[in-house]
mmCIF file of C-alpha atoms in Angstrom:
data_model
loop_
_atom_site.group_PDB
_atom_site.id
_atom_site.type_symbol
_atom_site.label_atom_id
_atom_site.label_comp_id
_atom_site.label_asym_id
_atom_site.label_seq_id
_atom_site.Cartn_x
_atom_site.Cartn_y
_atom_site.Cartn_z
ATOM 1 C CA MET A 12 45.246 -4.111 -30.430
ATOM 2 C CA GLU A 13 43.771 -2.524 -33.803
ATOM 3 C CA VAL A 14 39.857 -2.470 -33.809
ATOM 4 C CA LYS A 15 38.240 -2.509 -37.392
ATOM 5 C CA GLY A 16 35.234 -0.657 -38.306
ATOM 6 C CA PRO A 17 32.826 -3.078 -38.389
ATOM 7 C CA MET A 18 33.682 -4.433 -35.256
ATOM 8 C CA ILE A 19 33.134 -0.867 -33.410
ATOM 9 C CA TRP A 20 29.926 -0.297 -35.158
ATOM 10 C CA MET A 21 28.611 -3.976 -34.093
ATOM 11 C CA PHE A 22 29.639 -3.255 -30.633
ATOM 12 C CA LEU A 23 27.903 0.025 -30.459
ATOM 13 C CA MET A 24 24.888 -1.294 -31.844
ATOM 14 C CA CYS A 25 24.848 -4.204 -29.205
ATOM 15 C CA CYS A 26 25.530 -1.312 -26.328
ATOM 16 C CA ILE A 27 22.252 0.340 -27.485
ATOM 17 C CA PHE A 28 20.070 -2.532 -28.020
ATOM 18 C CA GLY A 29 21.139 -3.901 -24.681
ATOM 19 C CA ASN A 30 19.933 -0.713 -22.935
ATOM 20 C CA ILE A 31 16.798 -0.432 -25.045
ATOM 21 C CA ILE A 32 15.646 -4.094 -25.647
ATOM 22 C CA ILE A 33 14.821 -5.283 -22.042
ATOM 23 C CA ASN A 34 12.555 -8.220 -20.891
ATOM 24 C CA HIS A 35 10.380 -9.079 -18.345
ATOM 25 C CA ASN A 36 11.284 -12.480 -18.098
ATOM 26 C CA ASN A 37 15.097 -11.258 -16.959
ATOM 27 C CA ASP A 38 13.118 -9.212 -14.438
ATOM 28 C CA PHE A 39 13.405 -5.982 -16.306
ATOM 29 C CA VAL A 40 11.156 -3.818 -17.928
ATOM 30 C CA GLU A 41 10.435 -3.325 -21.757
ATOM 31 C CA ALA A 42 11.279 0.229 -22.894
ATOM 32 C CA LYS A 43 9.317 1.697 -25.730
ATOM 33 C CA SER A 44 9.662 5.183 -27.580
ATOM 34 C CA LEU A 45 6.921 7.822 -26.466
ATOM 35 C CA SER A 46 4.623 9.636 -29.154
ATOM 36 C CA LYS A 47 4.511 13.382 -28.284
ATOM 37 C CA VAL A 48 0.931 12.699 -27.035
ATOM 38 C CA GLU A 49 2.234 10.066 -24.669
ATOM 39 C CA ASP A 50 5.341 12.355 -23.633
ATOM 40 C CA LEU A 51 2.883 15.054 -22.694
ATOM 41 C CA GLU A 52 0.474 12.792 -20.794
ATOM 42 C CA ILE A 53 3.470 12.003 -18.872
ATOM 43 C CA GLU A 54 4.693 15.374 -18.400
ATOM 44 C CA LYS A 55 1.256 16.256 -17.127
ATOM 45 C CA ARG A 56 1.109 13.743 -14.449
ATOM 46 C CA LEU A 57 4.815 14.660 -13.013
ATOM 47 C CA ARG A 58 3.120 18.093 -12.640
ATOM 48 C CA THR A 59 0.406 16.646 -10.662
ATOM 49 C CA ILE A 60 2.716 14.695 -8.095
ATOM 50 C CA ASN A 61 5.563 16.733 -8.210
ATOM 51 C CA LYS A 62 3.975 20.251 -7.083
ATOM 52 C CA PRO A 63 6.347 23.561 -6.374
ATOM 53 C CA ALA A 64 8.061 22.687 -2.983
ATOM 54 C CA VAL A 65 8.937 25.182 -0.379
ATOM 55 C CA LYS A 66 11.951 22.955 0.006
ATOM 56 C CA ILE A 67 13.209 19.368 -0.711
ATOM 57 C CA ILE A 68 14.060 16.881 2.060
ATOM 58 C CA LYS A 69 15.528 13.336 2.805
ATOM 59 C CA SER A 70 14.225 10.730 4.677
ATOM 60 C CA ILE A 71 16.615 8.998 6.398
ATOM 61 C CA ASP A 72 16.952 6.012 4.064
ATOM 62 C CA GLY A 73 17.555 8.993 1.636
ATOM 63 C CA LYS A 74 14.363 9.345 -0.451
ATOM 64 C CA ARG A 75 13.772 12.831 -1.577
ATOM 65 C CA TYR A 76 10.272 14.557 -0.750
ATOM 66 C CA GLY A 77 9.075 17.773 -1.667
ATOM 67 C CA CYS A 78 7.725 19.952 0.907
ATOM 68 C CA VAL A 79 4.502 20.908 -0.767
ATOM 69 C CA ASP A 80 1.632 23.530 0.498
ATOM 70 C CA PHE A 81 -1.277 21.393 2.298
ATOM 71 C CA PHE A 82 -3.802 23.371 -0.302
ATOM 72 C CA LYS A 83 -1.897 22.355 -3.259
ATOM 73 C CA GLN A 84 -1.027 18.729 -3.097
ATOM 74 C CA PRO A 85 -2.719 16.446 -5.581
ATOM 75 C CA GLY A 86 -5.863 15.585 -3.640
ATOM 76 C CA PHE A 87 -7.056 18.712 -3.986
ATOM 77 C CA ASP A 88 -6.919 18.527 -7.686
ATOM 78 C CA HIS A 89 -10.111 16.425 -7.454
ATOM 79 C CA PRO A 90 -13.003 18.079 -8.925
ATOM 80 C CA SER A 91 -15.009 17.414 -6.167
ATOM 81 C CA MET A 92 -12.589 19.707 -3.934
ATOM 82 C CA GLN A 93 -13.709 22.686 -5.143
ATOM 83 C CA ASN A 94 -15.400 24.552 -2.137
ATOM 84 C CA HIS A 95 -13.971 22.250 0.560
ATOM 85 C CA THR A 96 -13.193 23.186 4.463
ATOM 86 C CA TYR A 97 -10.302 21.257 4.933
ATOM 87 C CA HIS A 98 -7.549 22.245 6.986
ATOM 88 C CA TYR A 99 -3.996 20.726 7.693
ATOM 89 C CA LYS A 100 -5.079 20.938 11.484
ATOM 90 C CA MET A 101 -8.492 18.999 11.328
ATOM 91 C CA ARG A 102 -8.596 15.756 12.615
ATOM 92 C CA PRO A 103 -11.652 12.964 12.722
ATOM 93 C CA ILE A 104 -14.575 13.152 15.503
ATOM 94 C CA TRP A 105 -14.788 9.642 16.631
ATOM 95 C CA LYS A 106 -15.152 7.818 20.352
ATOM 96 C CA LYS A 107 -14.582 4.439 20.407
ATOM 97 C CA MET A 108 -11.556 2.784 18.477
ATOM 98 C CA ARG A 109 -8.403 3.453 20.400
ATOM 99 C CA GLU A 110 -7.384 5.426 23.672
ATOM 100 C CA ARG A 111 -5.437 8.341 22.640
ATOM 101 C CA ASN A 112 -1.934 9.407 24.298
ATOM 102 C CA THR A 113 -2.162 13.018 25.440
ATOM 103 C CA ASN A 114 0.981 14.217 23.834
ATOM 104 C CA ASN A 115 1.174 13.574 19.782
ATOM 105 C CA THR A 116 3.702 11.389 18.467
ATOM 106 C CA VAL A 117 6.252 13.072 16.260
ATOM 107 C CA PHE A 118 8.262 11.491 13.218
ATOM 108 C CA GLY A 119 10.982 13.789 12.728
ATOM 109 C CA TYR A 120 13.399 10.865 13.387
ATOM 110 C CA LEU A 121 12.278 9.722 9.953
ATOM 111 C CA TRP A 122 14.140 12.835 8.655
ATOM 112 C CA GLU A 123 17.692 13.803 8.023
ATOM 113 C CA ASN A 124 16.752 16.997 9.507
ATOM 114 C CA GLY A 125 15.170 15.439 12.359
ATOM 115 C CA VAL A 126 12.163 17.352 11.968
ATOM 116 C CA GLY A 127 10.538 16.945 8.556
ATOM 117 C CA CYS A 128 8.517 19.616 6.623
ATOM 118 C CA PRO A 129 7.351 23.090 7.721
ATOM 119 C CA ILE A 130 3.993 23.450 9.476
ATOM 120 C CA GLY A 131 1.484 24.032 6.694
ATOM 121 C CA THR A 132 3.330 22.052 3.997
ATOM 122 C CA VAL A 133 2.828 18.178 3.281
ATOM 123 C CA PRO A 134 5.758 15.673 2.372
ATOM 124 C CA ILE A 135 5.637 14.440 -1.247
ATOM 125 C CA GLN A 136 7.908 11.808 -2.563
ATOM 126 C CA ARG A 137 9.401 13.094 -5.496
ATOM 127 C CA VAL A 138 8.846 10.991 -8.526
ATOM 128 C CA SER A 139 11.281 11.300 -11.986
ATOM 129 C CA LYS A 140 9.716 10.445 -15.496
ATOM 130 C CA ASP A 141 11.496 7.125 -15.337
ATOM 131 C CA ASP A 142 9.914 5.987 -12.581
ATOM 132 C CA LEU A 143 6.531 6.551 -14.250
ATOM 133 C CA LEU A 144 7.819 5.041 -17.522
ATOM 134 C CA ARG A 145 8.916 1.761 -15.558
ATOM 135 C CA PHE A 146 5.543 1.827 -13.026
ATOM 136 C CA ASP A 147 3.559 1.879 -16.449
ATOM 137 C CA SER A 148 5.255 -0.699 -18.023
ATOM 138 C CA PHE A 149 3.551 -3.329 -15.917
ATOM 139 C CA GLY A 150 0.147 -2.171 -16.933
ATOM 140 C CA ASN A 151 -2.829 -2.533 -14.797
ATOM 141 C CA ASN A 152 -1.846 -6.116 -13.608
ATOM 142 C CA HIS A 153 0.649 -4.670 -11.229
ATOM 143 C CA LYS A 154 -2.256 -2.846 -9.347
ATOM 144 C CA PRO A 155 -3.096 -3.801 -5.857
ATOM 145 C CA ARG A 156 -6.728 -5.229 -5.541
ATOM 146 C CA GLY A 157 -8.751 -7.534 -3.501
ATOM 147 C CA SER A 158 -9.406 -11.078 -3.163
ATOM 148 C CA TRP A 159 -12.996 -10.782 -4.113
ATOM 149 C CA ASN A 160 -11.651 -8.829 -7.658
ATOM 150 C CA THR A 161 -9.887 -11.698 -9.022
ATOM 151 C CA THR A 162 -11.218 -15.103 -7.818
ATOM 152 C CA THR A 163 -13.418 -15.584 -11.006
ATOM 153 C CA TYR A 164 -11.257 -15.922 -13.967
ATOM 154 C CA ASP A 165 -12.582 -14.393 -17.042
ATOM 155 C CA PRO A 166 -10.714 -14.925 -20.451
ATOM 156 C CA ASN A 167 -12.079 -11.775 -21.505
ATOM 157 C CA SER A 168 -11.029 -9.583 -18.959
ATOM 158 C CA PRO A 169 -7.698 -7.476 -18.972
ATOM 159 C CA LEU A 170 -7.080 -8.352 -15.544
ATOM 160 C CA HIS A 171 -4.915 -11.742 -15.036
ATOM 161 C CA PRO A 172 -5.787 -13.520 -12.201
ATOM 162 C CA GLU A 173 -3.059 -16.013 -12.217
ATOM 163 C CA GLN A 174 -0.180 -13.470 -11.565
ATOM 164 C CA HIS A 175 -2.062 -12.382 -8.660
ATOM 165 C CA HIS A 176 -2.007 -14.706 -5.478
ATOM 166 C CA TYR A 177 -3.664 -14.388 -1.885
ATOM 167 C CA ALA A 178 -3.620 -15.558 1.533
ATOM 168 C CA VAL A 179 -6.161 -13.635 3.493
ATOM 169 C CA ALA A 180 -8.808 -13.804 6.396
ATOM 170 C CA ARG A 181 -12.097 -11.786 4.907
ATOM 171 C CA THR A 182 -15.397 -10.949 6.226
ATOM 172 C CA PHE A 183 -17.993 -12.441 4.599
ATOM 173 C CA GLY A 184 -22.251 -11.426 3.952
ATOM 174 C CA PRO A 185 -23.045 -8.920 1.707
ATOM 175 C CA ASP A 186 -25.472 -6.983 4.314
ATOM 176 C CA LYS A 187 -22.881 -6.264 6.568
ATOM 177 C CA ARG A 188 -21.390 -2.590 6.740
ATOM 178 C CA PHE A 189 -18.000 -1.254 8.206
ATOM 179 C CA ASN A 190 -16.888 2.106 9.420
ATOM 180 C CA GLY A 191 -13.594 0.884 9.988
ATOM 181 C CA ALA A 192 -10.888 -1.763 10.422
ATOM 182 C CA THR A 193 -7.592 -2.119 12.178
ATOM 183 C CA MET A 194 -4.792 -4.476 12.496
ATOM 184 C CA GLU A 195 -1.208 -5.104 14.192
ATOM 185 C CA LEU A 196 1.033 -6.035 11.408
ATOM 186 C CA CYS A 197 4.057 -8.390 11.916
ATOM 187 C CA ILE A 198 6.864 -6.505 9.380
ATOM 188 C CA THR A 199 8.792 -9.021 7.651
ATOM 189 C CA ALA A 200 10.686 -8.764 4.636
ATOM 190 C CA PRO A 201 10.275 -11.170 1.787
ATOM 191 C CA ALA A 202 12.484 -11.979 -1.209
ATOM 192 C CA VAL A 203 10.678 -10.292 -4.365
ATOM 193 C CA LYS A 204 12.437 -9.789 -8.076
ATOM 194 C CA PRO A 205 12.373 -6.524 -9.899
ATOM 195 C CA THR A 206 8.788 -7.122 -11.668
ATOM 196 C CA GLN A 207 6.977 -8.339 -8.364
ATOM 197 C CA PHE A 208 5.826 -7.211 -5.243
ATOM 198 C CA SER A 209 4.805 -8.761 -2.182
ATOM 199 C CA ALA A 210 2.421 -7.127 0.468
ATOM 200 C CA SER A 211 1.152 -7.316 4.135
ATOM 201 C CA ARG A 212 -2.152 -5.568 3.969
ATOM 202 C CA LEU A 213 -5.562 -4.503 5.225
ATOM 203 C CA HIS A 214 -7.939 -4.000 2.515
ATOM 204 C CA ILE A 215 -11.685 -2.223 2.740
ATOM 205 C CA GLN A 216 -13.727 -2.677 -0.432
ATOM 206 C CA ILE A 217 -16.481 0.248 -0.674
ATOM 207 C CA GLY A 218 -18.677 -0.834 -3.277
ATOM 208 C CA SER A 219 -16.462 -1.355 -6.513
ATOM 209 C CA ASP A 220 -14.104 1.127 -4.718
ATOM 210 C CA PHE A 221 -11.531 0.337 -2.201
ATOM 211 C CA ILE A 222 -8.416 1.424 -0.376
ATOM 212 C CA GLN A 223 -5.444 -0.451 1.211
ATOM 213 C CA THR A 224 -2.683 -0.022 3.456
ATOM 214 C CA GLY A 225 0.208 -1.844 4.906
ATOM 215 C CA PHE A 226 3.636 -2.614 3.882
ATOM 216 C CA THR A 227 5.052 -3.906 0.505
ATOM 217 C CA VAL A 228 7.918 -4.794 -0.753
ATOM 218 C CA ASN A 229 7.644 -3.469 -4.696
ATOM 219 C CA PRO A 230 10.896 -2.552 -6.626
ATOM 220 C CA ALA A 231 8.941 -1.011 -9.217
ATOM 221 C CA LEU A 232 7.338 1.350 -6.586
ATOM 222 C CA TYR A 233 10.124 1.817 -4.307
ATOM 223 C CA LYS A 234 13.314 0.888 -6.535
ATOM 224 C CA ASP A 235 14.430 -0.951 -3.640
ATOM 225 C CA SER A 236 13.668 -4.246 -1.883
ATOM 226 C CA GLN A 237 12.675 -3.232 2.020
ATOM 227 C CA PRO A 238 9.225 -3.158 3.601
ATOM 228 C CA ARG A 239 7.715 0.162 3.249
ATOM 229 C CA THR A 240 4.517 1.781 4.139
ATOM 230 C CA TYR A 241 1.611 2.563 1.519
ATOM 231 C CA VAL A 242 -1.629 3.531 0.927
ATOM 232 C CA TYR A 243 -3.997 2.392 -2.613
ATOM 233 C CA THR A 244 -6.739 4.069 -3.297
ATOM 234 C CA ASN A 245 -9.180 2.923 -6.087
ATOM 235 C CA SER A 246 -12.107 4.993 -6.625
ATOM 236 C CA GLY A 247 -14.408 6.383 -9.643
ATOM 237 C CA GLY A 248 -12.461 4.041 -12.229
ATOM 238 C CA LYS A 249 -8.829 6.053 -11.032
ATOM 239 C CA SER A 250 -6.205 4.463 -8.497
ATOM 240 C CA CYS A 251 -2.999 4.962 -7.459
ATOM 241 C CA TYR A 252 -0.653 4.595 -4.538
ATOM 242 C CA ASN A 253 -0.031 7.194 -1.711
ATOM 243 C CA SER A 254 -0.792 10.779 -2.844
ATOM 244 C CA ASN A 255 -0.048 10.556 -6.448
ATOM 245 C CA CYS A 256 -3.236 11.653 -7.987
ATOM 246 C CA ASP A 257 -6.118 13.325 -7.316
ATOM 247 C CA VAL A 258 -7.952 10.329 -5.686
ATOM 248 C CA GLY A 259 -5.169 9.749 -3.625
ATOM 249 C CA MET A 260 -4.804 10.129 0.111
ATOM 250 C CA ILE A 261 -4.762 14.072 1.591
ATOM 251 C CA LEU A 262 -1.860 13.967 3.985
ATOM 252 C CA VAL A 263 -2.435 16.034 6.779
ATOM 253 C CA ARG A 264 0.826 15.760 8.651
ATOM 254 C CA GLN A 265 4.375 17.652 7.920
ATOM 255 C CA ASP A 266 6.399 14.751 9.582
ATOM 256 C CA PHE A 267 5.285 11.715 8.515
ATOM 257 C CA PRO A 268 6.678 10.189 4.738
ATOM 258 C CA LEU A 269 4.570 7.703 3.126
ATOM 259 C CA GLY A 270 6.829 5.067 1.621
ATOM 260 C CA THR A 271 8.670 4.653 4.622
ATOM 261 C CA ALA A 272 10.868 1.740 5.373
ATOM 262 C CA LEU A 273 9.300 -0.154 8.181
ATOM 263 C CA LEU A 274 12.536 -1.154 10.904
ATOM 264 C CA PRO A 275 13.438 -3.215 11.987
ATOM 265 C CA VAL A 276 12.196 -5.971 10.097
ATOM 266 C CA SER A 277 11.291 -9.327 12.112
ATOM 267 C CA VAL A 278 13.612 -12.379 12.194
ATOM 268 C CA ARG A 279 12.022 -15.610 11.781
ATOM 269 C CA GLY A 280 12.856 -17.924 15.000
ATOM 270 C CA ALA A 281 13.674 -14.351 17.294
ATOM 271 C CA LYS A 282 12.243 -14.345 20.618
ATOM 272 C CA ILE A 283 10.834 -10.799 19.358
ATOM 273 C CA SER A 284 9.151 -9.916 16.588
ATOM 274 C CA HIS A 285 8.272 -6.381 15.359
ATOM 275 C CA TYR A 286 4.816 -5.032 14.123
ATOM 276 C CA GLY A 287 3.376 -1.997 12.757
ATOM 277 C CA ILE A 288 -0.170 -0.891 13.740
ATOM 278 C CA PHE A 289 -2.448 0.692 11.122
ATOM 279 C CA GLY A 290 -5.719 1.635 10.883
ATOM 280 C CA LEU A 291 -8.860 2.831 8.236
ATOM 281 C CA ILE A 292 -11.420 4.658 10.272
ATOM 282 C CA LYS A 293 -14.344 6.833 8.906
ATOM 283 C CA ASP A 294 -15.157 9.824 10.585
ATOM 284 C CA GLU A 295 -18.523 9.840 12.524
ATOM 285 C CA LYS A 296 -19.113 13.329 11.912
ATOM 286 C CA ASN A 297 -18.663 13.757 7.951
ATOM 287 C CA GLY A 298 -17.835 10.268 6.375
ATOM 288 C CA ASN A 299 -13.954 10.706 5.605
ATOM 289 C CA TRP A 300 -11.911 8.142 5.916
ATOM 290 C CA TRP A 301 -8.635 8.511 7.876
ATOM 291 C CA LEU A 302 -5.048 6.448 7.766
ATOM 292 C CA GLN A 303 -4.234 6.099 11.516
ATOM 293 C CA PHE A 304 -0.671 4.850 12.068
ATOM 294 C CA GLY A 305 1.495 3.687 15.430
ATOM 295 C CA ASP A 306 0.663 2.854 19.182
ATOM 296 C CA ALA A 307 -1.100 6.520 19.327
ATOM 297 C CA ALA A 308 -2.937 5.738 16.357
ATOM 298 C CA GLU A 309 -1.794 9.207 14.828
ATOM 299 C CA GLU A 310 -4.195 10.432 11.847
ATOM 300 C CA VAL A 311 -1.579 10.552 8.954
ATOM 301 C CA GLY A 312 -4.105 11.755 6.421
ATOM 302 C CA PHE A 313 -8.149 11.326 4.708
ATOM 303 C CA TRP A 314 -9.848 10.592 2.033
ATOM 304 C CA PRO A 315 -12.831 12.719 1.579
ATOM 305 C CA SER A 316 -16.141 10.908 1.597
ATOM 306 C CA SER A 317 -17.081 12.466 -1.915
ATOM 307 C CA ARG A 318 -14.099 10.011 -3.182
ATOM 308 C CA PHE A 319 -16.846 7.299 -3.012
ATOM 309 C CA GLN A 320 -20.049 6.606 -3.843
ATOM 310 C CA GLN A 321 -21.148 4.391 -1.140
ATOM 311 C CA SER A 322 -20.897 5.639 2.637
ATOM 312 C CA SER A 323 -19.481 2.463 4.406
ATOM 313 C CA GLY A 324 -17.431 -0.680 3.592
ATOM 314 C CA ASN A 325 -19.110 -3.962 3.176
ATOM 315 C CA LEU A 326 -16.047 -6.307 3.014
ATOM 316 C CA VAL A 327 -12.727 -6.287 4.755
ATOM 317 C CA GLU A 328 -9.890 -8.379 4.432
ATOM 318 C CA TRP A 329 -6.381 -9.050 6.106
ATOM 319 C CA GLY A 330 -3.289 -10.805 5.066
ATOM 320 C CA GLY A 331 -1.036 -11.049 2.152
ATOM 321 C CA GLU A 332 -1.178 -10.439 -1.755
ATOM 322 C CA VAL A 333 1.628 -11.167 -4.307
ATOM 323 C CA TYR A 334 1.871 -10.127 -7.788
ATOM 324 C CA SER A 335 4.808 -11.322 -10.454
ATOM 325 C CA ALA A 336 4.845 -10.395 -13.971
ATOM 326 C CA SER A 337 6.981 -13.510 -14.938
ATOM 327 C CA LEU A 338 6.440 -16.696 -12.772
ATOM 328 C CA PRO A 339 7.637 -18.021 -10.420
ATOM 329 C CA SER A 340 5.632 -16.368 -8.158
ATOM 330 C CA PRO A 341 7.455 -14.464 -5.059
ATOM 331 C CA GLU A 342 7.731 -15.396 -1.071
ATOM 332 C CA MET A 343 4.723 -13.862 1.351
ATOM 333 C CA GLY A 344 5.454 -13.162 4.827
ATOM 334 C CA TYR A 345 8.751 -15.143 5.857
ATOM 335 C CA GLY A 346 8.689 -17.371 2.835
ATOM 336 C CA TYR A 347 7.798 -20.606 4.491
ATOM 337 C CA PHE A 348 4.618 -22.761 5.048
ATOM 338 C CA LEU A 349 2.963 -22.029 8.442
ATOM 339 C CA ALA A 350 3.890 -23.080 11.414
ATOM 340 C CA HIS A 351 1.006 -21.851 13.864
ATOM 341 C CA ASP A 352 3.910 -20.261 15.734
ATOM 342 C CA MET A 353 4.202 -16.215 16.077
ATOM 343 C CA SER A 354 7.891 -16.476 16.397
ATOM 344 C CA GLN A 355 8.111 -18.707 12.979
ATOM 345 C CA ASP A 356 5.151 -17.230 10.610
ATOM 346 C CA ALA A 357 4.493 -13.936 9.948
ATOM 347 C CA TYR A 358 0.897 -12.597 11.442
ATOM 348 C CA ILE A 359 -1.711 -10.033 11.674
ATOM 349 C CA LYS A 360 -2.926 -10.162 15.550
ATOM 350 C CA ARG A 361 -5.482 -7.793 17.150
ATOM 351 C CA ILE A 362 -7.702 -6.957 14.401
ATOM 352 C CA SER A 363 -10.989 -5.357 14.482
ATOM 353 C CA VAL A 364 -13.653 -3.663 12.986
ATOM 354 C CA LEU A 365 -15.768 -0.670 13.513
ATOM 355 C CA ASP A 366 -19.562 -1.769 12.375
ATOM 356 C CA GLY A 367 -21.966 0.192 10.623
ATOM 357 C CA PHE A 368 -23.430 1.849 14.035
ATOM 358 C CA ASN A 369 -19.887 2.675 15.089
ATOM 359 C CA ASN A 370 -19.338 0.041 17.343
ATOM 360 C CA ILE A 371 -16.058 -1.708 17.806
ATOM 361 C CA ASP A 372 -15.680 -5.206 17.172
ATOM 362 C CA ARG A 373 -12.496 -7.409 18.507
ATOM 363 C CA ARG A 374 -13.414 -10.999 17.885
ATOM 364 C CA VAL A 375 -14.737 -10.666 14.592
ATOM 365 C CA GLU A 376 -16.143 -13.919 14.341
ATOM 366 C CA TYR A 377 -17.474 -14.049 11.020
ATOM 367 C CA THR A 378 -14.779 -14.594 8.657
ATOM 368 C CA GLU A 379 -13.565 -16.837 6.320
ATOM 369 C CA ILE A 380 -10.169 -17.903 4.493
ATOM 370 C CA PHE A 381 -8.844 -17.672 1.155
ATOM 371 C CA VAL A 382 -5.813 -18.967 -0.671
ATOM 372 C CA ASP A 383 -5.839 -19.081 -4.272
ATOM 373 C CA ASP A 384 -3.294 -21.265 -4.552
ATOM 374 C CA THR A 385 -2.244 -23.631 -1.577
ATOM 375 C CA HIS A 386 0.992 -25.011 -3.610
ATOM 376 C CA GLY A 387 2.480 -21.731 -2.741
ATOM 377 C CA TYR A 388 0.910 -20.199 0.231
ATOM 378 C CA GLU A 389 -1.248 -20.291 3.188
ATOM 379 C CA VAL A 390 -3.140 -18.720 5.926
ATOM 380 C CA LEU A 391 -4.843 -19.573 9.227
ATOM 381 C CA ASP A 392 -7.431 -17.896 11.159
ATOM 382 C CA ASP A 393 -7.297 -18.311 14.840
ATOM 383 C CA TYR A 394 -10.340 -15.867 16.585
ATOM 384 C CA LYS A 395 -10.557 -18.528 19.311
ATOM 385 C CA ASN A 396 -7.561 -17.200 21.169
ATOM 386 C CA SER A 397 -6.747 -20.936 21.346
ATOM 387 C CA LYS A 398 -2.763 -20.379 21.609
ATOM 388 C CA TYR A 399 -2.063 -16.587 21.774
ATOM 389 C CA PRO A 400 -5.452 -15.203 24.098
ATOM 390 C CA LYS A 401 -3.393 -12.069 24.696
ATOM 391 C CA ALA A 402 -3.303 -11.545 20.389
ATOM 392 C CA GLY A 403 -6.754 -11.241 19.939
ATOM 393 C CA HIS A 404 -7.919 -12.467 16.423
ATOM 394 C CA ILE A 405 -4.815 -13.465 14.853
ATOM 395 C CA ILE A 406 -4.211 -14.483 11.474
ATOM 396 C CA PHE A 407 -1.143 -16.260 10.243
ATOM 397 C CA PHE A 408 -0.044 -15.921 6.638
ATOM 398 C CA GLY A 409 2.931 -16.508 4.383
ATOM 399 C CA GLY A 410 4.887 -19.244 1.992
ATOM 400 C CA PRO A 411 7.220 -19.869 -0.046
ATOM 401 C CA GLY A 412 5.375 -19.001 -3.498
ATOM 402 C CA ASN A 413 7.279 -20.449 -6.516
ATOM 403 C CA ILE A 414 4.031 -21.416 -8.641
#
């Protein structure tokens, strides 16, 4: 069949514009051309994240990580780290949060090579230019935050609280101080679109700064729809996921990949649900904040005390946060309203806090629930152990969204 010249031209133009002009409402991001300054800034950020690696390895789910010298990871680029005395063998000094197993847990099973990175290096997930451009296209709205940060609508604020929704239990009282918190978090896989995320997390507010940990289904960050571990740091006006900037967490383990998929995922209605154990604990000796993971509370990494202007946390919350660049909003938890049943609801159990005197509190009776829109989400805070006494203080949360 003969094709005329103008028809070829029109076909080519459609292909070009079809790949360049992409719309948020169609669940993609809008591409744009970069100025020379912007391009240089992107390249600078890539060099910060993708430090020279001893070797490149893959996790069992195919993610690429560079084994970076411990002292060359992005967290050491921060100005406060010039005279640091940290070492990859360091561990926190604390006594009261959890009894430790004598043998350290190894996470080699999370890697294709069965080991992870060599001793003295840490795994930093490799990031491409397209990854940064895709993530930047969402702007500040896509960034996690606490429920306290968006409960007041300010029309002059660049933040848009209607794009974030929460179903959480949170502490209250401005005079409280917290040196840590823990949780056992049910692993679910809520359905999200490419321009959305749905996270189940522990959030500690440290003055105007905060840190979060848990799991998130976040296609913009991880390019899939699996629940994956994450940490998020907001400190001194800077913020990033995992170890992707100089205020991010400093890794100490050579075998734990931040961003690993949490498997197996819980199935609603099954007799057994699956959960992950997370902790954010302040070192009693030097004030560094540590991420702990798993049954043995293995220390994965830390944030130096110098990252934060305030020494202790003043607010803690546990529960779900979702974001959507375009309506309707995504699922949270299992995507259903609550049945007050551990086999039917997403939950966070055995929450605890470490107070300002490093005393552990497993009851945490001074909490309130917060849901910004009950048309899409619910939360139930059961600290009296009425139905599940062995679960300690338990929080049920979730919802279909669609608001």
